PDB file of C-alpha atoms in Angstrom:
ATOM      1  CA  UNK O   1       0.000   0.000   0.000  1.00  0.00           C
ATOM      2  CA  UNK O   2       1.751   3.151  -1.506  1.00  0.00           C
ATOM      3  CA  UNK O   3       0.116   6.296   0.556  1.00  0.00           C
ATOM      4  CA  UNK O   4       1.549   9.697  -0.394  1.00  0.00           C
ATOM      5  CA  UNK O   5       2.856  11.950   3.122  1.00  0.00           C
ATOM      6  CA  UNK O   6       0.688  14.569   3.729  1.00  0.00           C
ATOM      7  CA  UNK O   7       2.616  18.035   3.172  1.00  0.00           C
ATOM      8  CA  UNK O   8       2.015  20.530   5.091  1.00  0.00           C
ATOM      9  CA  UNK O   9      -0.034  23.431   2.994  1.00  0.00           C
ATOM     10  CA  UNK O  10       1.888  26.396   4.581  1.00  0.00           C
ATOM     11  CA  UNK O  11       5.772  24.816   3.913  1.00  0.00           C
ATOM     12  CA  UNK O  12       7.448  26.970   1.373  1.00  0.00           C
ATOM     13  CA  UNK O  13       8.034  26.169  -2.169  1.00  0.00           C
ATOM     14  CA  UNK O  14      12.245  25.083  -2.584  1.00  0.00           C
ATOM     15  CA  UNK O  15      13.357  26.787  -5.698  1.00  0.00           C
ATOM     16  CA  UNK O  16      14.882  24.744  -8.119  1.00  0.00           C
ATOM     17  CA  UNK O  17      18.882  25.709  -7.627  1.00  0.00           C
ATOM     18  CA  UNK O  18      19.624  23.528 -10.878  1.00  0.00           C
ATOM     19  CA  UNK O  19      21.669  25.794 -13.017  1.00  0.00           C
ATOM     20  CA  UNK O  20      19.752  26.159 -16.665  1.00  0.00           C
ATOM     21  CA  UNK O  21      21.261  25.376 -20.060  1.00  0.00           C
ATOM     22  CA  UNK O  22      23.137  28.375 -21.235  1.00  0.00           C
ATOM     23  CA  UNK O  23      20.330  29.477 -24.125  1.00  0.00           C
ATOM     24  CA  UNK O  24      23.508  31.316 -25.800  1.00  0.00           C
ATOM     25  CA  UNK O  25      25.246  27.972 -27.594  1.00  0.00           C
ATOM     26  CA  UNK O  26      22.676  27.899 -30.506  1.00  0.00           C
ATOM     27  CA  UNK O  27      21.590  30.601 -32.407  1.00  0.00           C
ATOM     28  CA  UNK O  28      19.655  31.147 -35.405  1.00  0.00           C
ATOM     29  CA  UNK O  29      21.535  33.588 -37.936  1.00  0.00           C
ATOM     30  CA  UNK O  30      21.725  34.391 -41.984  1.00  0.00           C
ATOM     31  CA  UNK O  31      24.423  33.319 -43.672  1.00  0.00           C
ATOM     32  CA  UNK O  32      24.795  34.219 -47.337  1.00  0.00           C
ATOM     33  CA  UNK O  33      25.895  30.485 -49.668  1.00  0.00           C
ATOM     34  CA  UNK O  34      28.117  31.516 -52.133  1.00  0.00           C
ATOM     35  CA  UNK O  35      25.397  33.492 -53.843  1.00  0.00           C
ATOM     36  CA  UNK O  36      22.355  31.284 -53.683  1.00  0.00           C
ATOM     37  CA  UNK O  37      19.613  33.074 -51.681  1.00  0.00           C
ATOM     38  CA  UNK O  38      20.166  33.372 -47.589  1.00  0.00           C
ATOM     39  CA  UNK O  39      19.282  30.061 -45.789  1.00  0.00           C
ATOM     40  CA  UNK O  40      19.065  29.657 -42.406  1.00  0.00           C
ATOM     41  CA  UNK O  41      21.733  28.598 -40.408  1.00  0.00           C
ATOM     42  CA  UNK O  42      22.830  27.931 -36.748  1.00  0.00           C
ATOM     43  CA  UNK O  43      25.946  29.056 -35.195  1.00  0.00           C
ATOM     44  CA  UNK O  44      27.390  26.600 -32.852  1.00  0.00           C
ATOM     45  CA  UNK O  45      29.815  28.299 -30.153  1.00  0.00           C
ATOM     46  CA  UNK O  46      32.613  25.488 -28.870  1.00  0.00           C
ATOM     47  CA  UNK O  47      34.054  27.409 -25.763  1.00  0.00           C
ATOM     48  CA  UNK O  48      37.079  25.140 -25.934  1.00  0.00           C
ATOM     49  CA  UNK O  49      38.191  26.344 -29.433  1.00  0.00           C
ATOM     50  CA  UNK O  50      39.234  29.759 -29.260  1.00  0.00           C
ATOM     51  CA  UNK O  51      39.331  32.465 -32.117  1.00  0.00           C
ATOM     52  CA  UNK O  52      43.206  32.226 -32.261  1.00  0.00           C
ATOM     53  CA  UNK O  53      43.120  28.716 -32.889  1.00  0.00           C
ATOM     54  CA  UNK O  54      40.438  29.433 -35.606  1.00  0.00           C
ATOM     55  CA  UNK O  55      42.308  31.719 -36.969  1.00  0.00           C
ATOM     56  CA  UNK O  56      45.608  29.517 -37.048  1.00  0.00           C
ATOM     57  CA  UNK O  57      43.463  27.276 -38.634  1.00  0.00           C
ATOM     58  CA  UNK O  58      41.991  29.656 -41.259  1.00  0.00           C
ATOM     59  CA  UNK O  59      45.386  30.991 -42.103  1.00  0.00           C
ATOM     60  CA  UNK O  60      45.570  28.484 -45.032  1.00  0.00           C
ATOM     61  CA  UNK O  61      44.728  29.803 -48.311  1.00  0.00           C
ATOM     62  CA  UNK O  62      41.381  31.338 -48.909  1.00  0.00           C
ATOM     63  CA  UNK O  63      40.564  28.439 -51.986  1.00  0.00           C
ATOM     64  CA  UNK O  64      41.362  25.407 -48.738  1.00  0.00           C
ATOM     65  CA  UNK O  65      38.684  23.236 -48.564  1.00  0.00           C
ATOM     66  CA  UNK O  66      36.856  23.309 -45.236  1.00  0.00           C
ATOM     67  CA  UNK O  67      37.485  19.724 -44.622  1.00  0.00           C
ATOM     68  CA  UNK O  68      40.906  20.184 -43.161  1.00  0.00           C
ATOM     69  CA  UNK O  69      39.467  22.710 -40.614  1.00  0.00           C
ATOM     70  CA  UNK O  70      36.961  19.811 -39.316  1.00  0.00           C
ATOM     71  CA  UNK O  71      38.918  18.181 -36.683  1.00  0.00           C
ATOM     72  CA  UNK O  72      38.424  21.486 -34.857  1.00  0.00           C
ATOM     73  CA  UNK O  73      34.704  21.528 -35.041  1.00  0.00           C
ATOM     74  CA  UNK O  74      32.451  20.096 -31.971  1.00  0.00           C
ATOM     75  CA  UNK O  75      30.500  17.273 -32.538  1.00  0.00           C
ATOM     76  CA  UNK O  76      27.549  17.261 -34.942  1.00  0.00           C
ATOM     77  CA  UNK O  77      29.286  19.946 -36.883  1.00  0.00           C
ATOM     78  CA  UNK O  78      28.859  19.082 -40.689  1.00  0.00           C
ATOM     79  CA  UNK O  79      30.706  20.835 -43.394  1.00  0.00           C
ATOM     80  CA  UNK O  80      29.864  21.134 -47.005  1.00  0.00           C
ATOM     81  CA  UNK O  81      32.706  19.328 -48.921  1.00  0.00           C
ATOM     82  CA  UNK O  82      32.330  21.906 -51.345  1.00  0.00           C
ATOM     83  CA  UNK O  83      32.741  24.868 -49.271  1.00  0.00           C
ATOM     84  CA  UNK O  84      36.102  26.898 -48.991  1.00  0.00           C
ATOM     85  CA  UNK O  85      37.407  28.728 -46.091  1.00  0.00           C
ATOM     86  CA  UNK O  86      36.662  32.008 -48.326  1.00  0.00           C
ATOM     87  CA  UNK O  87      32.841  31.121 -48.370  1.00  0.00           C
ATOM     88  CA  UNK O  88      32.864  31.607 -44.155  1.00  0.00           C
ATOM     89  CA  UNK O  89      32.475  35.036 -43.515  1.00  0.00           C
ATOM     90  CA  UNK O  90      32.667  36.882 -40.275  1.00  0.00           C
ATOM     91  CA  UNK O  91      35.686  34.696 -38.927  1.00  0.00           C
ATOM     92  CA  UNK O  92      37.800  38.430 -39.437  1.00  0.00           C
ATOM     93  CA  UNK O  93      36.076  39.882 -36.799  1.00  0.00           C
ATOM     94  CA  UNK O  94      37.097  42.494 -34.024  1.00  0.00           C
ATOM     95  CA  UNK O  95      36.917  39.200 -31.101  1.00  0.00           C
ATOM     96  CA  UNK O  96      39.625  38.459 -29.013  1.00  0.00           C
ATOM     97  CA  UNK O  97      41.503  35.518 -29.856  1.00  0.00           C
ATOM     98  CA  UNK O  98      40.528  33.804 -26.658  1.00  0.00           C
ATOM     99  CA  UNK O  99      37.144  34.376 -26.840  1.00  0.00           C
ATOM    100  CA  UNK O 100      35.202  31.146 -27.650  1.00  0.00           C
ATOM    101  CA  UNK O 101      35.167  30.553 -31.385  1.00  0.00           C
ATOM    102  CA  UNK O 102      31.773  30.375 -33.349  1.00  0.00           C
ATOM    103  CA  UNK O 103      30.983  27.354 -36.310  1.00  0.00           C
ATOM    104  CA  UNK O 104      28.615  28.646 -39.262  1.00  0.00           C
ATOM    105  CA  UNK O 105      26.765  25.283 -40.484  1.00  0.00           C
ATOM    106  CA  UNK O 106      23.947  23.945 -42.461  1.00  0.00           C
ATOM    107  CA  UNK O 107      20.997  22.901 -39.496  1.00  0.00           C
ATOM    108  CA  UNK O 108      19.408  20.299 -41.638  1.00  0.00           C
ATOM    109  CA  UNK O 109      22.466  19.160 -43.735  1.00  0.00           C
ATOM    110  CA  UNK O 110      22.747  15.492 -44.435  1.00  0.00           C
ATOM    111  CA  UNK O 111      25.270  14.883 -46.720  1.00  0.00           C
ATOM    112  CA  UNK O 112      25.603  15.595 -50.924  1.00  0.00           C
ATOM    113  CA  UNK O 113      24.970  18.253 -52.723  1.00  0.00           C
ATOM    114  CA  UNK O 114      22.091  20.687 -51.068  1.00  0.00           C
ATOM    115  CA  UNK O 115      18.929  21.290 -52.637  1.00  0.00           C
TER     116      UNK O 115
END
């Protein structure tokens, strides 16, 4: 015989102390594809990859396909294996290089050529 405890109407309500999800990792953005129309895409912030380190990596030559870059996305990043480093903008920016780095990708990319 399960029987609930009766709690006391006039005990306070405990807050829940669990510390949320930071909201900031994903966020929805426009990101221009090599001059087909803007599609929407999700930026992805790693805080262990910094901007100098994306930068370092970046530092190739602006027709180096993205795929050598990959080992420094996070997980569940995909690339397009047609996309240069040229085609990501906003890398350049005025951020510190040791702020957390931010990863421009396709949300519902699969695989092959897009749509």
């Amino acid at each position: 015989m399960n029987r609930r405890k009766a709690v006391p109407k006039d005990r306070p309500k405990v807050p829940n102390d669990r510390p949320k999800a930071p909201q900031d990792d994903l966020v929805s953005v426009k990101f221009v594809d090599a001059g087909r129309s803007m599609r929407e895409t999700t930026v992805c912030i790693n805080a262990k990859i910094t901007v100098q380190e994306l930068k370092l990596a970046f530092a190739a030559k602006a027709s180096e396909p993205l795929a050598r870059v990959q080992q420094l996305m996070c997980g569940g990043v995909c690339l397009r294996d047609d996309w240069k480093v040229a085609d990501l903008k906003g890398f350049k920016s005025a951020m510190k290089v040791n702020e957390p780095a931010m990863f421009i990708v396709h949300r519902n990319y699969t695989g092959g050529t897009p749509a």
